[in-house]
Amino acid sequence: MEKKLISYGLAILLLMTACTDKKTENQAIPESNVSISQTAANPSSVQSEETPVKTEEDIQTVAAYQFVPDYGICEKGNAPIYVMDPQSRPVVKEDDAEIELLSAVYQNGTMLAKFRTKDYSAVQIPEEEAQVLLETEKENQKKQEQGEPVQWDDTYITIDSEKGILVRSPFAQRVKEENERRNTSKEKRTKCVYGEGIPEVGYSFTKSTSSSDYDNYLEKGYITTVSEHCMEDKVFEVSSPTGVYEIKMPGFTETLTFEFVPAMQIPSLEELKGYTSHSSAGIYAVGSSEEEGMELQYYTYSKKNERIYPDTNQCILEKDGNVYERIYHNDYWDGSHYSITGIGKGRQGDKLLFQVPEEERTGDFTLKIPRVRIISQELSDVIEIQIPDGEADSGQKIEFADSTITISKVKRMEEPVYYGNINGEDVSKPAVYLTLKSEMKAAERSFLQMSGIQPDSKHSEEASPYISYMIPDLDENGEQYPYSKLIGFYAFYEDGDKTVQVQFRNPSYLLDEEFELPIEMTMGD
């Protein structure tokens, strides 16, 4: 089973990874989404008429919280938000495909839209031809690893490489051709929005991400793709964008038509049914009846602008003493990948699925989440530490809002320590080991972990764009310790250095409080 999965969320240990041009399985595909009419290759382009409109200095703001489906709770004092009328779900169909507008959001020059596309046109490639294509792909992969130029074949889609299942999609090829060809002056441009307050040529989405579920092809005979598109700095020149708007997407003749309505405004979060908070962390969830079961979509909110990550592995859904089993459906798309001003970065719009009989999907449910993980957005000052001849006490402290970190000892390692793999070679460098201990200021929280970085600003006038991330759960012998136990860091230096510079960021904590969320049911898909 193969799916293209979205990779998102903040990892506690931030890793630097190398990128290739090769299309890879099991990852989201970001798209530049620049139409041919926007390029220098099209001198007749009318793109010059589509110019960003600067926001006025005196922006209208909303005194209440605003709730945005799929994106979260917007803090008070931000610009008004408009969402697609929740009673509508526009769909456009062709003979071989259909597209559904799942959501649309506008706020002061930023517009986000989510789409679900079903491709019915995919036809499986004969086994012998598929094997040849897969062998060619392996050869191309080797060439690319050796630095040779490679021309990838994008005329087919890999459904399951292990089983040799490849397909060709006339719809996908049509989309590709429409994205590449020039638009005539009478045509609406694809990946563009049209409507009140927008120039006649429309405003185009400038970036997007997408993820495809290939299991649907194996099970139902079609490919499902969910995509999210974003435009920024394109203010609608209208006091309130509550008219009719259209979106033209590649591969479809007709446009998706919808209306914006103001987002729900909430004077107090306590008035929001389904919202529960402890300390500075809050969670809100809504339920809907779907084909597979009862689906809960949850959002997080922090008064301190922290990232909130609920522990959903042990969550429970119950009603009238009945506990319902969770379905781990390995969703190929979860949450949102772009955001708007005023909404926090924690878990927003992620989904949970429970096995609830259809006849029981009414009434009052309760979702119980046993605890949450909280990641602060704090960043310490750069700390300079003397490199001792052997081992020395330090006592240097790093003060965060909810904890104090003390560097208790600094030990110069006798032998170079493994630094990483650079250009295919394992590299070791001189290092000191920093022994750390944490002390909590907030009694309701316990310390989990933090990130350490070395900005490498000593050897150049400007800090290096490459930041070395330090792992906090290794002892001085390189032995791994369990997550949530702060042990220490290796800090690397160059021969001749007298000091090392380190910086600490994103301390994370465990809030061991159970959240009980009353669930309000909404309309399903």
Coordinates of C-alpha atoms in Angstrom, one line a residue:
M1 CA 0.0 0.0 0.0
E2 CA 1.4 3.3 -1.0
K3 CA 0.2 6.8 -0.4
K4 CA 1.7 10.2 -0.8
L5 CA 1.6 11.4 2.8
I6 CA 1.8 15.0 4.0
S7 CA 4.8 15.7 6.2
Y8 CA 4.1 18.4 8.7
G9 CA 4.2 19.4 12.3
L10 CA 7.1 20.5 14.4
A11 CA 9.6 17.8 15.2
I12 CA 11.3 18.2 18.5
L13 CA 14.6 17.2 17.0
L14 CA 15.1 19.4 13.9
L15 CA 17.0 17.5 11.3
M16 CA 18.8 19.0 8.2
T17 CA 17.9 16.9 5.2
A18 CA 19.2 16.9 1.6
C19 CA 16.8 17.5 -1.3
T20 CA 16.7 16.1 -4.7
D21 CA 14.8 16.8 -7.9
K22 CA 13.5 13.3 -8.0
K23 CA 9.8 12.9 -7.5
T24 CA 9.4 10.7 -4.4
E25 CA 6.7 8.5 -3.0
N26 CA 5.0 9.1 0.3
Q27 CA 5.4 12.9 0.5
A28 CA 3.5 16.0 -0.3
I29 CA 4.3 17.8 -3.5
P30 CA 4.7 21.5 -3.3
E31 CA 3.9 23.3 -6.5
S32 CA 5.1 26.7 -7.8
N33 CA 1.8 27.0 -9.7
V34 CA 2.9 29.8 -12.0
S35 CA 0.7 29.8 -15.1
I36 CA 2.3 30.2 -18.5
S37 CA 0.5 33.5 -18.9
Q38 CA 2.6 34.8 -16.0
T39 CA 6.0 34.1 -17.6
A40 CA 8.3 36.0 -19.9
A41 CA 7.7 33.3 -22.5
N42 CA 4.3 34.9 -23.1
P43 CA 4.8 38.5 -24.3
S44 CA 1.1 38.9 -24.8
S45 CA 0.4 38.1 -21.2
V46 CA -2.1 40.3 -19.3
Q47 CA -0.4 39.4 -16.1
S48 CA 0.8 43.0 -15.6
E49 CA -2.7 44.0 -14.8
E50 CA -2.7 41.6 -11.8
T51 CA -0.6 43.6 -9.3
P52 CA -0.5 43.2 -5.6
V53 CA -2.5 45.8 -3.8
K54 CA -0.8 47.1 -0.6
T55 CA -2.8 46.9 2.6
E56 CA -4.0 50.2 4.0
E57 CA -2.2 51.2 7.2
D58 CA -5.4 51.5 9.1
I59 CA -6.7 47.9 8.9
Q60 CA -10.2 47.1 10.2
T61 CA -10.0 44.6 13.1
V62 CA -12.5 42.3 14.9
A63 CA -12.9 42.6 18.7
A64 CA -14.0 39.0 19.0
Y65 CA -12.3 35.6 18.3
Q66 CA -13.0 34.2 14.9
F67 CA -13.4 30.5 14.1
V68 CA -12.2 29.3 10.7
P69 CA -13.1 25.7 9.7
D70 CA -10.0 23.7 8.8
Y71 CA -7.7 26.4 10.1
G72 CA -8.5 27.2 13.8
I73 CA -9.3 29.9 16.2
C74 CA -8.2 33.4 15.3
E75 CA -7.1 35.7 18.2
K76 CA -9.0 38.9 18.9
G77 CA -7.9 42.1 17.2
N78 CA -7.1 40.7 13.8
A79 CA -8.5 41.5 10.4
P80 CA -12.0 40.2 9.5
I81 CA -12.0 36.7 8.0
Y82 CA -14.4 35.4 5.4
V83 CA -15.1 31.8 4.8
M84 CA -17.0 29.8 2.1
D85 CA -20.7 29.5 2.9
P86 CA -20.7 26.2 5.0
Q87 CA -24.0 25.2 3.5
S88 CA -22.5 24.8 0.1
R89 CA -19.9 22.4 -1.3
P90 CA -19.4 23.3 -5.0
V91 CA -18.6 20.5 -7.4
V92 CA -17.6 20.5 -11.1
K93 CA -17.7 17.2 -13.1
E94 CA -16.2 16.1 -16.4
D95 CA -16.6 12.7 -18.0
D96 CA -13.3 11.5 -16.5
A97 CA -12.9 13.5 -13.3
E98 CA -14.6 15.7 -10.7
I99 CA -13.4 18.5 -8.4
E100 CA -14.9 19.7 -5.1
L101 CA -14.1 22.9 -3.3
L102 CA -13.8 21.9 0.3
S103 CA -13.1 25.3 1.8
A104 CA -12.1 28.8 0.9
V105 CA -10.9 31.5 3.3
Y106 CA -10.0 35.2 2.8
Q107 CA -8.3 37.7 5.1
N108 CA -6.8 41.0 4.1
G109 CA -5.1 39.9 0.9
T110 CA -4.5 36.3 1.7
M111 CA -6.8 33.6 0.3
L112 CA -6.6 29.9 0.9
A113 CA -8.6 27.2 -0.8
K114 CA -8.7 23.4 -0.5
F115 CA -9.9 21.0 -3.2
R116 CA -10.6 17.3 -3.6
T117 CA -10.1 15.9 -7.1
K118 CA -11.2 12.4 -8.2
D119 CA -9.5 11.1 -11.3
Y120 CA -11.6 8.3 -12.9
S121 CA -9.5 8.2 -16.1
A122 CA -6.4 6.2 -14.8
V123 CA -5.8 3.0 -16.8
Q124 CA -3.3 0.3 -15.6
I125 CA -0.2 -0.2 -17.8
P126 CA 0.5 -3.8 -18.9
E127 CA 2.8 -5.7 -16.6
E128 CA 5.7 -6.0 -19.0
E129 CA 5.7 -2.3 -20.0
A130 CA 5.4 -1.4 -16.3
Q131 CA 8.5 -3.4 -15.4
V132 CA 10.5 -1.7 -18.1
L133 CA 9.4 1.7 -16.8
L134 CA 10.3 0.8 -13.2
E135 CA 13.8 -0.5 -14.3
T136 CA 14.4 2.8 -16.2
E137 CA 13.4 4.7 -13.1
K138 CA 15.9 2.8 -11.0
E139 CA 18.6 3.5 -13.5
N140 CA 17.7 7.2 -13.5
Q141 CA 17.9 7.2 -9.7
K142 CA 21.4 5.8 -9.8
K143 CA 22.4 8.4 -12.4
Q144 CA 21.0 11.2 -10.3
E145 CA 22.9 10.0 -7.3
Q146 CA 26.1 10.1 -9.3
G147 CA 25.4 13.7 -10.4
E148 CA 24.4 12.9 -14.0
P149 CA 21.5 14.8 -15.7
V150 CA 18.3 12.8 -15.8
Q151 CA 15.1 13.1 -17.8
W152 CA 12.2 11.7 -15.8
D153 CA 9.2 10.2 -17.4
D154 CA 6.1 12.0 -16.1
T155 CA 3.5 10.2 -18.3
Y156 CA 2.6 7.6 -15.8
I157 CA 1.8 7.4 -12.1
T158 CA 3.2 4.7 -9.7
I159 CA 0.4 3.2 -7.7
D160 CA 2.4 0.3 -6.1
S161 CA 6.0 -0.2 -7.2
E162 CA 6.3 -3.5 -5.3
K163 CA 3.4 -5.0 -7.2
G164 CA 4.4 -3.3 -10.4
I165 CA 1.1 -1.3 -10.7
L166 CA 1.5 1.8 -12.8
V167 CA -1.2 3.8 -14.6
R168 CA -1.6 6.4 -17.2
S169 CA -4.1 9.2 -16.6
P170 CA -5.6 11.2 -19.5
F171 CA -6.9 13.6 -17.0
A172 CA -3.5 14.2 -15.4
Q173 CA -2.0 14.8 -18.9
R174 CA -4.7 17.2 -19.7
V175 CA -4.0 19.2 -16.5
K176 CA -0.3 19.2 -17.4
E177 CA -1.0 20.5 -20.9
E178 CA -3.3 23.2 -19.6
N179 CA -0.7 24.4 -17.1
E180 CA 1.9 24.6 -19.8
R181 CA -0.1 26.2 -22.7
R182 CA -0.7 29.8 -23.4
N183 CA -4.1 31.3 -22.5
T184 CA -6.1 33.2 -25.0
S185 CA -7.4 36.7 -24.0
K186 CA -11.0 35.3 -23.8
E187 CA -10.1 32.4 -21.5
K188 CA -10.2 32.4 -17.8
R189 CA -6.8 31.5 -16.4
T190 CA -6.5 28.4 -14.4
K191 CA -5.7 28.4 -10.7
C192 CA -7.2 31.9 -10.6
V193 CA -10.0 33.5 -8.6
Y194 CA -12.6 35.9 -10.1
G195 CA -15.2 38.1 -8.5
E196 CA -16.1 41.4 -6.8
G197 CA -13.1 43.5 -6.0
I198 CA -10.7 41.5 -8.3
P199 CA -9.3 42.7 -11.6
E200 CA -11.0 41.1 -14.7
V201 CA -7.9 39.0 -15.3
G202 CA -8.3 37.4 -11.9
Y203 CA -5.9 36.8 -9.0
S204 CA -3.8 33.7 -9.3
F205 CA -2.8 31.3 -6.5
T206 CA 1.0 31.5 -6.1
K207 CA 1.8 28.3 -4.2
S208 CA 0.2 25.0 -3.3
T209 CA 0.7 21.6 -1.8
S210 CA -1.1 18.3 -2.6
S211 CA -1.3 14.7 -1.6
S212 CA -2.8 11.7 -3.4
D213 CA -4.4 8.6 -2.1
Y214 CA -3.7 5.7 -4.4
D215 CA -5.5 3.1 -2.3
N216 CA -8.7 4.4 -3.8
Y217 CA -7.5 3.3 -7.2
L218 CA -6.9 -0.2 -5.9
E219 CA -10.2 -0.4 -4.0
K220 CA -12.5 1.8 -6.0
G221 CA -10.8 2.5 -9.4
Y222 CA -10.1 6.2 -9.0
I223 CA -7.3 8.4 -7.6
T224 CA -8.2 11.0 -5.0
T225 CA -6.0 14.1 -4.6
V226 CA -6.5 16.8 -1.9
S227 CA -4.7 20.1 -2.6
E228 CA -4.4 23.4 -0.8
H229 CA -3.7 26.6 -2.7
C230 CA -2.5 30.0 -1.3
M231 CA -2.3 33.5 -2.6
E232 CA -0.9 36.4 -0.6
D233 CA -0.8 40.2 -0.9
K234 CA -3.8 40.4 -3.2
V235 CA -6.4 42.6 -1.4
F236 CA -9.9 42.4 -2.8
E237 CA -10.8 46.0 -3.5
V238 CA -14.2 45.8 -1.8
S239 CA -15.4 46.7 1.7
S240 CA -16.8 43.2 2.3
P241 CA -16.1 40.3 0.0
T242 CA -19.5 38.7 0.4
G243 CA -20.5 38.4 -3.2
V244 CA -20.2 35.5 -5.7
Y245 CA -16.7 34.3 -6.6
E246 CA -15.4 31.8 -9.1
I247 CA -12.3 29.6 -9.2
K248 CA -11.0 28.1 -12.5
M249 CA -9.0 24.9 -12.0
P250 CA -7.0 23.1 -14.7
G251 CA -8.6 20.0 -16.3
F252 CA -12.2 21.4 -15.9
T253 CA -14.3 23.5 -18.3
E254 CA -16.6 25.0 -15.7
T255 CA -15.6 27.2 -12.7
L256 CA -16.3 26.4 -9.1
T257 CA -18.8 29.1 -7.8
F258 CA -19.3 30.0 -4.2
E259 CA -20.0 32.9 -1.8
F260 CA -18.0 34.2 1.1
V261 CA -19.6 34.8 4.5
P262 CA -18.1 36.3 7.6
A263 CA -16.4 33.8 9.9
M264 CA -18.1 32.9 13.1
Q265 CA -17.3 35.4 15.8
I266 CA -17.0 34.4 19.5
P267 CA -16.8 37.1 22.2
S268 CA -15.4 34.5 24.7
L269 CA -14.0 31.0 24.1
E270 CA -16.0 29.7 27.0
E271 CA -19.1 30.3 24.9
L272 CA -17.7 28.0 22.2
K273 CA -19.4 24.6 22.7
G274 CA -16.7 21.9 22.4
Y275 CA -13.9 24.1 23.7
T276 CA -12.0 23.1 26.9
S277 CA -8.8 24.6 28.4
H278 CA -6.3 24.0 31.1
S279 CA -3.6 26.5 32.1
S280 CA -2.9 28.4 28.9
A281 CA -3.8 25.5 26.5
G282 CA -7.1 25.0 24.8
I283 CA -8.6 22.4 22.5
Y284 CA -11.8 22.7 20.4
A285 CA -13.4 19.8 18.4
V286 CA -16.4 19.3 16.2
G287 CA -17.9 16.1 14.9
S288 CA -19.5 15.0 11.6
S289 CA -21.0 11.8 10.3
E290 CA -19.0 10.4 7.4
E291 CA -19.2 7.3 5.3
E292 CA -16.4 5.5 7.3
G293 CA -17.6 6.5 10.7
M294 CA -17.9 9.5 13.1
E295 CA -15.2 12.0 12.3
L296 CA -13.8 14.6 14.8
Q297 CA -11.8 17.6 13.7
Y298 CA -9.9 19.3 16.4
Y299 CA -8.1 22.6 16.8
T300 CA -5.7 24.0 19.4
Y301 CA -5.4 27.5 21.0
S302 CA -2.7 29.0 23.3
K303 CA -2.9 32.2 25.2
K304 CA 1.0 32.3 25.1
N305 CA 1.4 31.6 21.3
E306 CA 2.7 28.2 22.1
R307 CA 2.2 25.1 19.9
I308 CA -0.2 22.6 21.4
Y309 CA 0.0 18.9 20.5
P310 CA -2.8 16.8 22.1
D311 CA -1.9 13.2 22.9
T312 CA -4.5 11.5 20.7
N313 CA -3.0 8.1 20.9
Q314 CA -4.9 7.4 24.1
C315 CA -8.0 9.6 23.5
I316 CA -11.5 8.2 24.2
L317 CA -14.9 9.0 22.6
E318 CA -17.8 8.1 24.8
K319 CA -21.6 8.7 25.1
D320 CA -24.0 7.5 27.8
G321 CA -21.3 5.1 29.2
N322 CA -20.5 3.6 25.8
V323 CA -16.9 3.9 24.6
Y324 CA -16.3 3.8 20.8
E325 CA -13.3 2.3 19.1
R326 CA -11.0 4.5 17.1
I327 CA -10.3 3.7 13.5
Y328 CA -6.7 4.3 12.4
H329 CA -7.4 5.1 8.8
N330 CA -3.9 6.5 8.0
D331 CA -5.4 9.6 6.4
Y332 CA -3.4 10.8 3.4
W333 CA -4.3 14.4 4.2
D334 CA -4.6 15.9 7.6
G335 CA -4.7 19.4 8.9
S336 CA -3.7 22.5 6.9
H337 CA -0.4 23.6 5.5
Y338 CA -0.9 27.3 5.1
S339 CA -2.3 29.7 7.7
I340 CA -3.7 33.2 8.1
T341 CA -2.8 35.9 10.6
G342 CA -3.9 35.4 14.2
I343 CA -4.1 31.6 14.2
G344 CA -1.6 29.5 16.2
K345 CA 0.8 26.9 14.7
G346 CA -0.2 23.9 16.8
R347 CA -2.5 21.1 15.6
Q348 CA -5.2 22.7 13.5
G349 CA -7.9 20.8 11.7
D350 CA -6.4 17.3 12.3
K351 CA -9.0 14.5 12.2
L352 CA -9.9 11.5 14.3
L353 CA -12.2 8.7 13.2
F354 CA -14.3 6.5 15.4
Q355 CA -16.4 3.4 14.8
V356 CA -19.9 4.8 15.8
P357 CA -23.0 3.1 14.3
E358 CA -24.8 5.5 12.0
E359 CA -28.0 5.4 14.1
E360 CA -26.0 6.5 17.2
R361 CA -24.4 9.6 15.7
T362 CA -26.7 12.0 17.5
G363 CA -26.8 13.4 21.0
D364 CA -24.0 14.5 23.3
F365 CA -20.6 12.9 22.9
T366 CA -17.5 13.5 25.0
L367 CA -13.9 13.3 23.7
K368 CA -11.3 12.7 26.4
I369 CA -7.7 13.6 25.7
P370 CA -5.4 12.6 28.6
R371 CA -2.6 15.2 28.2
V372 CA -1.0 17.6 25.8
R373 CA 2.5 18.5 24.7
I374 CA 3.4 22.2 24.6
I375 CA 6.2 23.7 22.6
S376 CA 7.3 27.2 23.5
Q377 CA 8.4 29.5 20.7
E378 CA 11.2 31.0 22.9
L379 CA 14.8 31.5 21.7
S380 CA 17.6 32.2 24.1
D381 CA 20.5 34.6 23.6
V382 CA 23.7 33.2 22.1
I383 CA 25.8 31.8 25.0
E384 CA 29.6 31.7 24.8
I385 CA 31.3 28.9 26.7
Q386 CA 35.0 28.6 27.5
I387 CA 36.5 25.3 26.3
P388 CA 38.3 23.7 29.3
D389 CA 41.4 21.6 29.2
G390 CA 39.5 18.7 30.8
E391 CA 36.2 19.2 32.7
A392 CA 34.9 22.3 34.5
D393 CA 31.9 23.4 36.4
S394 CA 29.8 26.1 34.6
G395 CA 26.6 27.2 36.3
Q396 CA 25.5 29.3 33.3
K397 CA 21.7 29.6 33.3
I398 CA 19.1 30.0 30.5
E399 CA 15.9 31.5 31.7
F400 CA 12.7 30.6 29.8
A401 CA 9.2 31.7 30.9
D402 CA 8.3 28.3 32.5
S403 CA 11.7 26.7 33.2
T404 CA 15.4 27.4 34.0
I405 CA 18.1 25.4 32.3
T406 CA 21.5 25.2 33.9
I407 CA 24.7 24.1 32.2
S408 CA 26.2 22.4 35.2
K409 CA 29.4 21.0 33.6
V410 CA 31.5 21.4 30.5
K411 CA 33.8 18.5 29.4
R412 CA 36.3 18.6 26.6
M413 CA 36.1 15.3 24.7
E414 CA 39.4 13.6 24.3
E415 CA 38.6 12.2 20.8
P416 CA 36.6 13.9 18.0
V417 CA 32.9 13.1 18.0
Y418 CA 30.8 12.1 15.1
Y419 CA 29.4 15.3 13.5
G420 CA 27.5 14.0 10.5
N421 CA 27.6 12.9 6.9
I422 CA 28.8 15.6 4.6
N423 CA 28.9 15.0 0.8
G424 CA 28.8 11.2 1.4
E425 CA 31.6 11.1 4.0
D426 CA 31.3 10.7 7.8
V427 CA 32.8 13.6 9.6
S428 CA 34.0 13.9 13.2
K429 CA 35.0 17.1 14.9
P430 CA 36.4 18.3 18.3
A431 CA 33.6 18.7 20.8
V432 CA 32.7 19.6 24.4
Y433 CA 29.9 17.9 26.2
L434 CA 27.5 20.2 28.1
T435 CA 25.7 18.5 31.0
L436 CA 22.3 20.2 31.6
K437 CA 19.6 20.1 34.2
S438 CA 16.1 21.7 34.2
E439 CA 14.1 23.3 36.9
M440 CA 10.4 24.1 36.4
K441 CA 8.8 27.4 37.3
A442 CA 5.3 26.3 36.3
A443 CA 4.2 23.6 38.7
E444 CA 1.5 22.2 36.4
R445 CA 4.1 21.4 33.7
S446 CA 7.0 19.0 33.5
F447 CA 10.0 19.5 31.2
L448 CA 10.3 17.3 28.1
Q449 CA 13.0 18.6 25.8
M450 CA 14.4 21.5 23.8
S451 CA 16.5 22.1 20.8
G452 CA 20.1 23.3 20.8
I453 CA 21.8 25.1 17.9
Q454 CA 25.2 26.4 17.1
P455 CA 24.8 29.5 14.9
D456 CA 28.5 29.4 13.8
S457 CA 28.9 33.1 13.9
K458 CA 32.5 33.1 15.2
H459 CA 34.2 32.3 11.9
S460 CA 32.5 34.7 9.6
E461 CA 31.1 38.3 9.8
E462 CA 27.6 36.9 9.3
A463 CA 26.1 33.8 10.8
S464 CA 26.2 30.8 8.6
P465 CA 22.9 29.9 6.9
Y466 CA 23.6 26.3 8.0
I467 CA 22.6 25.7 11.6
S468 CA 23.9 22.6 13.4
Y469 CA 21.1 21.2 15.6
M470 CA 22.2 19.4 18.8
I471 CA 20.6 16.4 20.2
P472 CA 19.7 16.7 24.0
D473 CA 19.1 13.0 24.9
L474 CA 22.7 11.6 24.6
D475 CA 25.1 11.2 27.4
E476 CA 28.8 12.0 27.0
N477 CA 29.5 8.5 25.7
G478 CA 26.9 8.8 23.0
E479 CA 24.4 6.5 24.7
Q480 CA 20.7 7.2 23.9
Y481 CA 18.3 8.1 26.7
P482 CA 14.5 8.1 26.7
Y483 CA 12.7 11.0 25.2
S484 CA 11.7 13.6 27.9
K485 CA 15.0 13.2 29.9
L486 CA 17.2 16.2 29.4
I487 CA 20.8 15.0 29.6
G488 CA 23.1 17.2 27.6
F489 CA 24.5 18.3 24.3
Y490 CA 27.6 18.0 22.2
A491 CA 28.8 21.4 21.1
F492 CA 31.4 21.2 18.2
Y493 CA 34.3 23.6 17.6
E494 CA 37.3 24.0 15.3
D495 CA 40.9 23.4 16.2
G496 CA 42.3 26.6 17.8
D497 CA 39.0 27.8 19.2
K498 CA 38.9 28.9 22.8
T499 CA 35.2 29.1 23.1
V500 CA 32.0 27.6 21.7
Q501 CA 28.7 29.4 21.0
V502 CA 25.4 27.8 21.6
Q503 CA 21.8 28.8 21.6
F504 CA 18.7 27.1 22.9
R505 CA 15.1 27.2 21.6
N506 CA 11.7 25.7 21.8
P507 CA 11.6 24.2 25.2
S508 CA 8.7 21.7 25.3
Y509 CA 6.6 20.6 28.3
L510 CA 4.0 18.0 29.3
L511 CA 0.7 19.3 30.7
D512 CA -0.6 16.2 32.3
E513 CA -4.3 17.3 32.5
E514 CA -7.2 15.5 31.0
F515 CA -9.2 17.5 28.5
E516 CA -12.9 16.6 28.3
L517 CA -14.5 18.1 25.1
P518 CA -18.3 18.1 24.5
I519 CA -18.7 17.3 20.8
E520 CA -21.1 19.3 18.6
M521 CA -22.1 17.4 15.4
T522 CA -22.1 19.3 12.1
M523 CA -23.1 18.3 8.5
G524 CA -20.8 15.6 6.9
D525 CA -19.5 15.3 3.4

